Amino acid sequence: MAYLGNVPARSFISFERQVFTIVNSQTAYTLSHSVTNENDIRLVVNNVVQEPGSGKAYTASGTTLTLSAALTNGTDEMYCVFLGRAIGTVNAPAGSVGTSQLIDLNVTTGKIAADAITNAKIADDAISDEQLDPTVITGQTAETSIATDDLILLSDTSASGALKKMTRANFVSGVGGTNTPNFSAYVGSNTSLANTTTFTVPMNTERWDTASAFNTSDYSFTVPSGQGGKYNMTFKYLLSGSFTCRIVGYFVVNGSDKAGMQMQHNSTDTCFIINATLNLSASDVVRVSAYQDSGSSRTLLGGLTFSEFSGFKIIE
């Protein structure tokens, strides 16, 4: 025989009953079966049927029964009767709703749980600029530092702008660099510069030397293996005394003058300084030399601040 709706039970059944243990000052109790609302149960307190509903004697939802006032243990008694067992009496049975039961364009965002949409449910190329919120990035606090394993997002122009990620360590390995090797040395104490004699300036004290490439014994910098390239170099020296003459300075590479400059000394304690960019190969040896024609030997001032030879490799 055919039926509309659920098939009726084949035998008589009684309504299920739950007796509660009263807890003083407690208004919330747990039901043994889930209900849709308070109308799915009949609540009896001290043999008196209670009125259901908000602002009445009780409300119920799921497995929670809430009384409007607490009862007293040992004095009050309470039980409820499940009117047809609320599970399935109002809601459609599990697995019974298909796409044909849904009206087109009637599923709202309120029906979709947070974080319920996975990558598998999003079509390729379905997200465009219109769906992207730029404040997700621009609204963040700007970082003042970055850890080695932090991730950086890139747009790969060789792959139609596909987004890719890389760590900070990989990112900086291909961008920029450090100006190494680099060094700085100076004349440790005053020395004499003879008249009309080209003189290798004794840069015998180091400030720093990142590649251990400066030799304080012969006052030379040797380009380390694999470090050929363009170098920015600076040479300065200070002659003490009041006299007039021509003073000259050179960068000497492998025994030959590579770059030089001259100037007129006509006052007290004139400082000579020259800066040059040298294209060097591995194993090239660089020294600095000075020359003066004042008519007699002159004092070239030493110490940390007066006469210096320094350089660094340029990032290319």
PDB file of C-alpha atoms in Angstrom:
ATOM      1  CA  MET A   1       0.000   0.000   0.000  1.00  0.00           C
ATOM      2  CA  ALA A   2       1.339   3.472  -0.907  1.00  0.00           C
ATOM      3  CA  TYR A   3       1.663   6.348   1.590  1.00  0.00           C
ATOM      4  CA  LEU A   4       2.169  10.080   1.508  1.00  0.00           C
ATOM      5  CA  GLY A   5       5.092  11.059   3.737  1.00  0.00           C
ATOM      6  CA  ASN A   6       6.846   8.714   6.145  1.00  0.00           C
ATOM      7  CA  VAL A   7       5.628   5.136   6.370  1.00  0.00           C
ATOM      8  CA  PRO A   8       3.637   4.741   9.637  1.00  0.00           C
ATOM      9  CA  ALA A   9       4.807   2.339  12.326  1.00  0.00           C
ATOM     10  CA  ARG A  10       3.467  -1.171  12.083  1.00  0.00           C
ATOM     11  CA  SER A  11       2.660  -1.412  15.834  1.00  0.00           C
ATOM     12  CA  PHE A  12       1.527   0.927  18.620  1.00  0.00           C
ATOM     13  CA  ILE A  13       4.223   2.780  20.507  1.00  0.00           C
ATOM     14  CA  SER A  14       4.211   4.901  23.649  1.00  0.00           C
ATOM     15  CA  PHE A  15       5.755   8.330  23.982  1.00  0.00           C
ATOM     16  CA  GLU A  16       9.177   8.235  25.525  1.00  0.00           C
ATOM     17  CA  ARG A  17       9.536   9.786  28.960  1.00  0.00           C
ATOM     18  CA  GLN A  18      12.549  11.283  30.730  1.00  0.00           C
ATOM     19  CA  VAL A  19      12.711  11.873  34.478  1.00  0.00           C
ATOM     20  CA  PHE A  20      15.111  14.567  35.675  1.00  0.00           C
ATOM     21  CA  THR A  21      17.165  14.758  38.865  1.00  0.00           C
ATOM     22  CA  ILE A  22      16.558  18.184  40.325  1.00  0.00           C
ATOM     23  CA  VAL A  23      19.660  20.273  41.047  1.00  0.00           C
ATOM     24  CA  ASN A  24      19.231  23.289  43.319  1.00  0.00           C
ATOM     25  CA  SER A  25      19.649  26.696  41.625  1.00  0.00           C
ATOM     26  CA  GLN A  26      19.955  25.052  38.197  1.00  0.00           C
ATOM     27  CA  THR A  27      17.730  26.074  35.293  1.00  0.00           C
ATOM     28  CA  ALA A  28      19.440  24.209  32.406  1.00  0.00           C
ATOM     29  CA  TYR A  29      19.005  20.440  31.971  1.00  0.00           C
ATOM     30  CA  THR A  30      20.120  18.007  29.269  1.00  0.00           C
ATOM     31  CA  LEU A  31      17.532  16.152  27.215  1.00  0.00           C
ATOM     32  CA  SER A  32      18.204  12.550  26.187  1.00  0.00           C
ATOM     33  CA  HIS A  33      17.019  13.348  22.628  1.00  0.00           C
ATOM     34  CA  SER A  34      17.489  16.404  20.459  1.00  0.00           C
ATOM     35  CA  VAL A  35      14.400  18.529  19.835  1.00  0.00           C
ATOM     36  CA  THR A  36      13.651  21.314  17.419  1.00  0.00           C
ATOM     37  CA  ASN A  37      12.034  23.526  20.067  1.00  0.00           C
ATOM     38  CA  GLU A  38      10.019  23.339  23.304  1.00  0.00           C
ATOM     39  CA  ASN A  39       6.868  22.304  21.430  1.00  0.00           C
ATOM     40  CA  ASP A  40       8.392  18.874  20.811  1.00  0.00           C
ATOM     41  CA  ILE A  41       8.160  17.967  24.509  1.00  0.00           C
ATOM     42  CA  ARG A  42       5.550  18.152  27.246  1.00  0.00           C
ATOM     43  CA  LEU A  43       7.102  19.183  30.557  1.00  0.00           C
ATOM     44  CA  VAL A  44       5.474  18.188  33.844  1.00  0.00           C
ATOM     45  CA  VAL A  45       6.545  19.673  37.187  1.00  0.00           C
ATOM     46  CA  ASN A  46       4.922  18.337  40.381  1.00  0.00           C
ATOM     47  CA  ASN A  47       2.267  16.668  38.157  1.00  0.00           C
ATOM     48  CA  VAL A  48       1.370  19.988  36.522  1.00  0.00           C
ATOM     49  CA  VAL A  49       1.839  20.403  32.767  1.00  0.00           C
ATOM     50  CA  GLN A  50       3.945  23.514  32.096  1.00  0.00           C
ATOM     51  CA  GLU A  51       3.366  26.101  29.391  1.00  0.00           C
ATOM     52  CA  PRO A  52       6.127  26.144  26.743  1.00  0.00           C
ATOM     53  CA  GLY A  53       7.634  29.214  25.098  1.00  0.00           C
ATOM     54  CA  SER A  54       9.847  32.215  25.698  1.00  0.00           C
ATOM     55  CA  GLY A  55       8.651  34.103  28.780  1.00  0.00           C
ATOM     56  CA  LYS A  56       6.678  31.001  29.868  1.00  0.00           C
ATOM     57  CA  ALA A  57       7.716  28.037  31.999  1.00  0.00           C
ATOM     58  CA  TYR A  58      10.409  26.602  29.714  1.00  0.00           C
ATOM     59  CA  THR A  59      12.141  26.625  26.344  1.00  0.00           C
ATOM     60  CA  ALA A  60      14.098  23.892  24.580  1.00  0.00           C
ATOM     61  CA  SER A  61      16.455  23.572  21.654  1.00  0.00           C
ATOM     62  CA  GLY A  62      18.620  20.641  20.650  1.00  0.00           C
ATOM     63  CA  THR A  63      19.371  18.748  23.854  1.00  0.00           C
ATOM     64  CA  THR A  64      19.056  21.777  26.158  1.00  0.00           C
ATOM     65  CA  LEU A  65      16.010  22.336  28.327  1.00  0.00           C
ATOM     66  CA  THR A  66      15.885  25.755  30.017  1.00  0.00           C
ATOM     67  CA  LEU A  67      13.499  26.543  32.896  1.00  0.00           C
ATOM     68  CA  SER A  68      12.290  30.020  33.671  1.00  0.00           C
ATOM     69  CA  ALA A  69      12.874  29.347  37.391  1.00  0.00           C
ATOM     70  CA  ALA A  70      15.017  26.888  39.317  1.00  0.00           C
ATOM     71  CA  LEU A  71      13.438  24.011  41.272  1.00  0.00           C
ATOM     72  CA  THR A  72      14.308  22.564  44.679  1.00  0.00           C
ATOM     73  CA  ASN A  73      15.736  19.092  45.144  1.00  0.00           C
ATOM     74  CA  GLY A  74      13.684  16.914  47.472  1.00  0.00           C
ATOM     75  CA  THR A  75      10.630  19.104  47.065  1.00  0.00           C
ATOM     76  CA  ASP A  76       9.998  19.317  43.332  1.00  0.00           C
ATOM     77  CA  GLU A  77       9.721  16.582  40.716  1.00  0.00           C
ATOM     78  CA  MET A  78      10.037  16.978  36.971  1.00  0.00           C
ATOM     79  CA  TYR A  79       9.769  14.816  33.862  1.00  0.00           C
ATOM     80  CA  CYS A  80       9.125  15.362  30.193  1.00  0.00           C
ATOM     81  CA  VAL A  81       7.405  13.410  27.427  1.00  0.00           C
ATOM     82  CA  PHE A  82       8.896  13.471  23.901  1.00  0.00           C
ATOM     83  CA  LEU A  83       6.031  14.142  21.536  1.00  0.00           C
ATOM     84  CA  GLY A  84       6.932  11.897  18.605  1.00  0.00           C
ATOM     85  CA  ARG A  85      10.686  12.150  19.170  1.00  0.00           C
ATOM     86  CA  ALA A  86      11.582  15.463  17.475  1.00  0.00           C
ATOM     87  CA  ILE A  87      14.356  13.944  15.362  1.00  0.00           C
ATOM     88  CA  GLY A  88      12.977  13.864  11.810  1.00  0.00           C
ATOM     89  CA  THR A  89       9.474  15.093  12.707  1.00  0.00           C
ATOM     90  CA  VAL A  90      10.092  18.619  11.330  1.00  0.00           C
ATOM     91  CA  ASN A  91      13.330  18.479   9.329  1.00  0.00           C
ATOM     92  CA  ALA A  92      13.774  16.485   6.115  1.00  0.00           C
ATOM     93  CA  PRO A  93      15.532  13.115   6.584  1.00  0.00           C
ATOM     94  CA  ALA A  94      19.291  13.140   6.147  1.00  0.00           C
ATOM     95  CA  GLY A  95      20.347  12.739   2.511  1.00  0.00           C
ATOM     96  CA  SER A  96      16.849  13.361   1.151  1.00  0.00           C
ATOM     97  CA  VAL A  97      17.410  16.844  -0.379  1.00  0.00           C
ATOM     98  CA  GLY A  98      18.939  16.940  -3.880  1.00  0.00           C
ATOM     99  CA  THR A  99      19.624  19.748  -6.334  1.00  0.00           C
ATOM    100  CA  SER A 100      16.167  19.339  -7.854  1.00  0.00           C
ATOM    101  CA  GLN A 101      14.610  20.363  -4.512  1.00  0.00           C
ATOM    102  CA  LEU A 102      16.565  23.648  -4.454  1.00  0.00           C
ATOM    103  CA  ILE A 103      15.230  26.739  -6.241  1.00  0.00           C
ATOM    104  CA  ASP A 104      17.812  28.367  -8.497  1.00  0.00           C
ATOM    105  CA  LEU A 105      19.705  31.309  -6.923  1.00  0.00           C
ATOM    106  CA  ASN A 106      18.194  30.673  -3.484  1.00  0.00           C
ATOM    107  CA  VAL A 107      21.214  29.475  -1.488  1.00  0.00           C
ATOM    108  CA  THR A 108      22.423  32.507   0.487  1.00  0.00           C
ATOM    109  CA  THR A 109      25.763  33.055   2.201  1.00  0.00           C
ATOM    110  CA  GLY A 110      24.028  32.497   5.536  1.00  0.00           C
ATOM    111  CA  LYS A 111      23.608  28.831   4.560  1.00  0.00           C
ATOM    112  CA  ILE A 112      27.339  28.294   3.943  1.00  0.00           C
ATOM    113  CA  ALA A 113      29.510  27.554   6.950  1.00  0.00           C
ATOM    114  CA  ALA A 114      32.643  29.607   7.502  1.00  0.00           C
ATOM    115  CA  ASP A 115      35.721  28.084   5.807  1.00  0.00           C
ATOM    116  CA  ALA A 116      33.494  25.512   4.086  1.00  0.00           C
ATOM    117  CA  ILE A 117      34.610  26.280   0.516  1.00  0.00           C
ATOM    118  CA  THR A 118      37.721  24.312  -0.520  1.00  0.00           C
ATOM    119  CA  ASN A 119      40.048  24.777  -3.508  1.00  0.00           C
ATOM    120  CA  ALA A 120      38.353  21.837  -5.258  1.00  0.00           C
ATOM    121  CA  LYS A 121      35.056  23.785  -5.304  1.00  0.00           C
ATOM    122  CA  ILE A 122      36.537  26.869  -7.008  1.00  0.00           C
ATOM    123  CA  ALA A 123      36.830  26.792 -10.801  1.00  0.00           C
ATOM    124  CA  ASP A 124      40.163  27.693 -12.399  1.00  0.00           C
ATOM    125  CA  ASP A 125      40.421  31.420 -13.189  1.00  0.00           C
ATOM    126  CA  ALA A 126      37.186  32.056 -11.255  1.00  0.00           C
ATOM    127  CA  ILE A 127      38.752  34.657  -8.941  1.00  0.00           C
ATOM    128  CA  SER A 128      39.346  38.050 -10.548  1.00  0.00           C
ATOM    129  CA  ASP A 129      40.430  41.474  -9.272  1.00  0.00           C
ATOM    130  CA  GLU A 130      36.797  42.219  -8.434  1.00  0.00           C
ATOM    131  CA  GLN A 131      36.788  39.457  -5.800  1.00  0.00           C
ATOM    132  CA  LEU A 132      40.129  40.438  -4.287  1.00  0.00           C
ATOM    133  CA  ASP A 133      40.273  42.806  -1.340  1.00  0.00           C
ATOM    134  CA  PRO A 134      43.436  44.936  -1.660  1.00  0.00           C
ATOM    135  CA  THR A 135      43.300  45.857   2.012  1.00  0.00           C
ATOM    136  CA  VAL A 136      44.213  42.260   2.843  1.00  0.00           C
ATOM    137  CA  ILE A 137      47.752  43.380   2.004  1.00  0.00           C
ATOM    138  CA  THR A 138      47.655  47.179   2.251  1.00  0.00           C
ATOM    139  CA  GLY A 139      45.805  47.044   5.555  1.00  0.00           C
ATOM    140  CA  GLN A 140      48.571  45.090   7.266  1.00  0.00           C
ATOM    141  CA  THR A 141      51.226  46.661   9.458  1.00  0.00           C
ATOM    142  CA  ALA A 142      54.413  47.182   7.457  1.00  0.00           C
ATOM    143  CA  GLU A 143      57.230  44.898   8.550  1.00  0.00           C
ATOM    144  CA  THR A 144      60.550  46.482   9.511  1.00  0.00           C
ATOM    145  CA  SER A 145      62.484  43.220   9.297  1.00  0.00           C
ATOM    146  CA  ILE A 146      62.119  39.820   7.656  1.00  0.00           C
ATOM    147  CA  ALA A 147      63.157  36.383   8.840  1.00  0.00           C
ATOM    148  CA  THR A 148      65.166  34.049   6.609  1.00  0.00           C
ATOM    149  CA  ASP A 149      62.288  31.562   6.270  1.00  0.00           C
ATOM    150  CA  ASP A 150      59.525  34.179   5.765  1.00  0.00           C
ATOM    151  CA  LEU A 151      57.678  33.803   2.454  1.00  0.00           C
ATOM    152  CA  ILE A 152      57.497  36.479  -0.268  1.00  0.00           C
ATOM    153  CA  LEU A 153      54.751  36.462  -2.945  1.00  0.00           C
ATOM    154  CA  LEU A 154      55.823  37.108  -6.542  1.00  0.00           C
ATOM    155  CA  SER A 155      54.097  37.455  -9.913  1.00  0.00           C
ATOM    156  CA  ASP A 156      55.961  35.339 -12.493  1.00  0.00           C
ATOM    157  CA  THR A 157      55.802  37.257 -15.791  1.00  0.00           C
ATOM    158  CA  SER A 158      57.234  34.256 -17.648  1.00  0.00           C
ATOM    159  CA  ALA A 159      54.222  32.205 -16.549  1.00  0.00           C
ATOM    160  CA  SER A 160      51.409  34.649 -17.420  1.00  0.00           C
ATOM    161  CA  GLY A 161      51.662  36.384 -14.071  1.00  0.00           C
ATOM    162  CA  ALA A 162      51.175  33.223 -11.995  1.00  0.00           C
ATOM    163  CA  LEU A 163      51.667  33.840  -8.287  1.00  0.00           C
ATOM    164  CA  LYS A 164      54.641  32.081  -6.758  1.00  0.00           C
ATOM    165  CA  LYS A 165      56.241  32.133  -3.357  1.00  0.00           C
ATOM    166  CA  MET A 166      59.848  32.032  -2.267  1.00  0.00           C
ATOM    167  CA  THR A 167      61.679  32.368   1.018  1.00  0.00           C
ATOM    168  CA  ARG A 168      63.544  35.495   1.959  1.00  0.00           C
ATOM    169  CA  ALA A 169      66.815  33.530   1.764  1.00  0.00           C
ATOM    170  CA  ASN A 170      66.154  32.538  -1.868  1.00  0.00           C
ATOM    171  CA  PHE A 171      64.869  36.001  -2.745  1.00  0.00           C
ATOM    172  CA  VAL A 172      67.906  37.950  -1.585  1.00  0.00           C
ATOM    173  CA  SER A 173      70.286  35.410  -3.152  1.00  0.00           C
ATOM    174  CA  GLY A 174      69.227  36.757  -6.543  1.00  0.00           C
ATOM    175  CA  VAL A 175      68.835  40.420  -5.635  1.00  0.00           C
ATOM    176  CA  GLY A 176      71.535  42.857  -4.628  1.00  0.00           C
ATOM    177  CA  GLY A 177      74.499  41.519  -2.658  1.00  0.00           C
ATOM    178  CA  THR A 178      77.287  42.688  -0.392  1.00  0.00           C
ATOM    179  CA  ASN A 179      80.293  44.836  -1.310  1.00  0.00           C
ATOM    180  CA  THR A 180      82.839  42.166  -0.481  1.00  0.00           C
ATOM    181  CA  PRO A 181      85.688  41.774  -0.389  1.00  0.00           C
ATOM    182  CA  ASN A 182      86.438  45.106   1.249  1.00  0.00           C
ATOM    183  CA  PHE A 183      89.295  46.430   3.340  1.00  0.00           C
ATOM    184  CA  SER A 184      90.720  49.510   5.031  1.00  0.00           C
ATOM    185  CA  ALA A 185      94.318  50.078   6.092  1.00  0.00           C
ATOM    186  CA  TYR A 186      96.335  53.091   7.268  1.00  0.00           C
ATOM    187  CA  VAL A 187      99.853  54.283   8.063  1.00  0.00           C
ATOM    188  CA  GLY A 188     100.460  53.419  11.698  1.00  0.00           C
ATOM    189  CA  SER A 189     102.868  56.256  12.492  1.00  0.00           C
ATOM    190  CA  ASN A 190     104.540  59.267  10.862  1.00  0.00           C
ATOM    191  CA  THR A 191     106.937  58.452   8.033  1.00  0.00           C
ATOM    192  CA  SER A 192     109.263  60.467   5.799  1.00  0.00           C
ATOM    193  CA  LEU A 193     108.511  61.100   2.126  1.00  0.00           C
ATOM    194  CA  ALA A 194     111.770  61.878   0.268  1.00  0.00           C
ATOM    195  CA  ASN A 195     112.009  64.680  -2.274  1.00  0.00           C
ATOM    196  CA  THR A 196     111.288  63.729  -5.923  1.00  0.00           C
ATOM    197  CA  THR A 197     111.033  60.051  -5.049  1.00  0.00           C
ATOM    198  CA  THR A 198     108.043  57.847  -5.814  1.00  0.00           C
ATOM    199  CA  PHE A 199     107.366  56.139  -2.514  1.00  0.00           C
ATOM    200  CA  THR A 200     105.178  53.105  -1.722  1.00  0.00           C
ATOM    201  CA  VAL A 201     103.129  54.336   1.203  1.00  0.00           C
ATOM    202  CA  PRO A 202     103.486  51.915   4.157  1.00  0.00           C
ATOM    203  CA  MET A 203      99.873  51.037   4.912  1.00  0.00           C
ATOM    204  CA  ASN A 204     100.900  48.765   7.755  1.00  0.00           C
ATOM    205  CA  THR A 205      97.841  48.710  10.015  1.00  0.00           C
ATOM    206  CA  GLU A 206      94.386  47.292   9.197  1.00  0.00           C
ATOM    207  CA  ARG A 207      90.990  48.609  10.226  1.00  0.00           C
ATOM    208  CA  TRP A 208      89.237  45.652   8.608  1.00  0.00           C
ATOM    209  CA  ASP A 209      89.825  43.090   5.870  1.00  0.00           C
ATOM    210  CA  THR A 210      86.842  40.836   5.048  1.00  0.00           C
ATOM    211  CA  ALA A 211      88.781  38.398   2.849  1.00  0.00           C
ATOM    212  CA  SER A 212      92.179  38.545   4.587  1.00  0.00           C
ATOM    213  CA  ALA A 213      93.461  39.891   1.273  1.00  0.00           C
ATOM    214  CA  PHE A 214      95.490  42.850   2.568  1.00  0.00           C
ATOM    215  CA  ASN A 215      99.140  42.333   3.435  1.00  0.00           C
ATOM    216  CA  THR A 216     100.457  44.771   6.043  1.00  0.00           C
ATOM    217  CA  SER A 217     104.042  43.622   5.411  1.00  0.00           C
ATOM    218  CA  ASP A 218     104.254  44.776   1.779  1.00  0.00           C
ATOM    219  CA  TYR A 219     101.256  47.164   1.973  1.00  0.00           C
ATOM    220  CA  SER A 220      99.296  45.451  -0.813  1.00  0.00           C
ATOM    221  CA  PHE A 221      95.776  44.230  -1.561  1.00  0.00           C
ATOM    222  CA  THR A 222      95.551  41.034  -3.642  1.00  0.00           C
ATOM    223  CA  VAL A 223      92.268  40.263  -5.405  1.00  0.00           C
ATOM    224  CA  PRO A 224      91.063  36.889  -4.036  1.00  0.00           C
ATOM    225  CA  SER A 225      90.293  33.928  -6.286  1.00  0.00           C
ATOM    226  CA  GLY A 226      86.889  34.255  -7.951  1.00  0.00           C
ATOM    227  CA  GLN A 227      86.589  37.920  -6.915  1.00  0.00           C
ATOM    228  CA  GLY A 228      87.664  39.679 -10.080  1.00  0.00           C
ATOM    229  CA  GLY A 229      85.568  42.685 -11.117  1.00  0.00           C
ATOM    230  CA  LYS A 230      85.269  46.418 -10.612  1.00  0.00           C
ATOM    231  CA  TYR A 231      86.559  47.875  -7.348  1.00  0.00           C
ATOM    232  CA  ASN A 232      86.046  51.321  -5.843  1.00  0.00           C
ATOM    233  CA  MET A 233      89.285  52.425  -4.169  1.00  0.00           C
ATOM    234  CA  THR A 234      90.295  55.473  -2.151  1.00  0.00           C
ATOM    235  CA  PHE A 235      93.777  56.689  -1.220  1.00  0.00           C
ATOM    236  CA  LYS A 236      94.576  59.713   0.919  1.00  0.00           C
ATOM    237  CA  TYR A 237      97.644  61.075   2.683  1.00  0.00           C
ATOM    238  CA  LEU A 238      98.520  64.203   4.623  1.00  0.00           C
ATOM    239  CA  LEU A 239     101.874  66.020   4.442  1.00  0.00           C
ATOM    240  CA  SER A 240     102.801  68.105   7.477  1.00  0.00           C
ATOM    241  CA  GLY A 241     104.342  71.578   7.188  1.00  0.00           C
ATOM    242  CA  SER A 242     104.004  74.868   5.336  1.00  0.00           C
ATOM    243  CA  PHE A 243     105.649  74.750   1.901  1.00  0.00           C
ATOM    244  CA  THR A 244     104.852  74.905  -1.795  1.00  0.00           C
ATOM    245  CA  CYS A 245     105.224  71.912  -4.095  1.00  0.00           C
ATOM    246  CA  ARG A 246     103.514  69.422  -6.354  1.00  0.00           C
ATOM    247  CA  ILE A 247     102.152  66.309  -4.645  1.00  0.00           C
ATOM    248  CA  VAL A 248     101.065  63.175  -6.534  1.00  0.00           C
ATOM    249  CA  GLY A 249      99.322  59.916  -5.683  1.00  0.00           C
ATOM    250  CA  TYR A 250      98.944  56.688  -7.671  1.00  0.00           C
ATOM    251  CA  PHE A 251      97.145  53.368  -7.582  1.00  0.00           C
ATOM    252  CA  VAL A 252      99.784  50.844  -8.687  1.00  0.00           C
ATOM    253  CA  VAL A 253      98.516  47.511 -10.079  1.00  0.00           C
ATOM    254  CA  ASN A 254     101.033  44.701 -10.567  1.00  0.00           C
ATOM    255  CA  GLY A 255     103.888  47.242 -10.476  1.00  0.00           C
ATOM    256  CA  SER A 256     102.413  49.684 -13.015  1.00  0.00           C
ATOM    257  CA  ASP A 257     100.654  52.981 -12.400  1.00  0.00           C
ATOM    258  CA  LYS A 258      96.957  52.430 -13.038  1.00  0.00           C
ATOM    259  CA  ALA A 259      95.385  55.694 -11.931  1.00  0.00           C
ATOM    260  CA  GLY A 260      96.835  58.874 -10.485  1.00  0.00           C
ATOM    261  CA  MET A 261      96.304  62.518  -9.690  1.00  0.00           C
ATOM    262  CA  GLN A 262      98.435  65.502  -8.758  1.00  0.00           C
ATOM    263  CA  MET A 263      97.739  68.732  -6.925  1.00  0.00           C
ATOM    264  CA  GLN A 264      99.572  71.825  -5.684  1.00  0.00           C
ATOM    265  CA  HIS A 265     100.535  72.018  -2.028  1.00  0.00           C
ATOM    266  CA  ASN A 266     100.862  75.621  -0.925  1.00  0.00           C
ATOM    267  CA  SER A 267      99.607  75.731   2.621  1.00  0.00           C
ATOM    268  CA  THR A 268     100.001  74.005   5.946  1.00  0.00           C
ATOM    269  CA  ASP A 269      99.091  70.283   6.272  1.00  0.00           C
ATOM    270  CA  THR A 270      97.508  69.723   2.857  1.00  0.00           C
ATOM    271  CA  CYS A 271      95.549  66.489   2.434  1.00  0.00           C
ATOM    272  CA  PHE A 272      95.746  64.625  -0.873  1.00  0.00           C
ATOM    273  CA  ILE A 273      92.860  62.278  -1.770  1.00  0.00           C
ATOM    274  CA  ILE A 274      92.091  60.248  -4.886  1.00  0.00           C
ATOM    275  CA  ASN A 275      89.198  57.901  -5.681  1.00  0.00           C
ATOM    276  CA  ALA A 276      89.132  55.567  -8.677  1.00  0.00           C
ATOM    277  CA  THR A 277      87.236  52.595 -10.077  1.00  0.00           C
ATOM    278  CA  LEU A 278      89.634  49.817 -11.070  1.00  0.00           C
ATOM    279  CA  ASN A 279      88.747  46.798 -13.217  1.00  0.00           C
ATOM    280  CA  LEU A 280      90.746  44.028 -11.552  1.00  0.00           C
ATOM    281  CA  SER A 281      91.298  40.319 -12.070  1.00  0.00           C
ATOM    282  CA  ALA A 282      91.908  37.612  -9.484  1.00  0.00           C
ATOM    283  CA  SER A 283      95.519  37.719  -8.180  1.00  0.00           C
ATOM    284  CA  ASP A 284      96.036  41.372  -9.200  1.00  0.00           C
ATOM    285  CA  VAL A 285      98.129  43.196  -6.584  1.00  0.00           C
ATOM    286  CA  VAL A 286      97.308  46.822  -5.736  1.00  0.00           C
ATOM    287  CA  ARG A 287      99.471  49.277  -3.787  1.00  0.00           C
ATOM    288  CA  VAL A 288      99.498  53.073  -3.424  1.00  0.00           C
ATOM    289  CA  SER A 289     102.434  55.418  -3.927  1.00  0.00           C
ATOM    290  CA  ALA A 290     103.125  59.091  -3.241  1.00  0.00           C
ATOM    291  CA  TYR A 291     105.470  61.732  -4.666  1.00  0.00           C
ATOM    292  CA  GLN A 292     106.454  65.310  -3.715  1.00  0.00           C
ATOM    293  CA  ASP A 293     108.978  67.835  -5.092  1.00  0.00           C
ATOM    294  CA  SER A 294     109.221  70.411  -2.296  1.00  0.00           C
ATOM    295  CA  GLY A 295     113.045  70.336  -2.320  1.00  0.00           C
ATOM    296  CA  SER A 296     113.466  68.261   0.857  1.00  0.00           C
ATOM    297  CA  SER A 297     111.956  65.308   2.684  1.00  0.00           C
ATOM    298  CA  ARG A 298     108.523  65.860   4.175  1.00  0.00           C
ATOM    299  CA  THR A 299     106.592  64.168   6.975  1.00  0.00           C
ATOM    300  CA  LEU A 300     103.669  61.994   5.901  1.00  0.00           C
ATOM    301  CA  LEU A 301     101.381  61.866   8.910  1.00  0.00           C
ATOM    302  CA  GLY A 302     100.366  58.480  10.285  1.00  0.00           C
ATOM    303  CA  GLY A 303      97.650  57.408  12.675  1.00  0.00           C
ATOM    304  CA  LEU A 304      94.057  56.355  12.358  1.00  0.00           C
ATOM    305  CA  THR A 305      92.728  59.472  10.622  1.00  0.00           C
ATOM    306  CA  PHE A 306      95.427  60.902   8.315  1.00  0.00           C
ATOM    307  CA  SER A 307      96.721  58.473   5.640  1.00  0.00           C
ATOM    308  CA  GLU A 308      94.482  55.658   4.440  1.00  0.00           C
ATOM    309  CA  PHE A 309      94.028  53.085   1.639  1.00  0.00           C
ATOM    310  CA  SER A 310      90.594  51.409   1.339  1.00  0.00           C
ATOM    311  CA  GLY A 311      88.463  49.653  -1.231  1.00  0.00           C
ATOM    312  CA  PHE A 312      85.477  47.439  -1.919  1.00  0.00           C
ATOM    313  CA  LYS A 313      84.130  45.335  -4.774  1.00  0.00           C
ATOM    314  CA  ILE A 314      81.210  46.927  -6.651  1.00  0.00           C
ATOM    315  CA  ILE A 315      77.985  44.892  -6.944  1.00  0.00           C
ATOM    316  CA  GLU A 316      77.156  44.265 -10.597  1.00  0.00           C
TER     317      GLU A 316
END
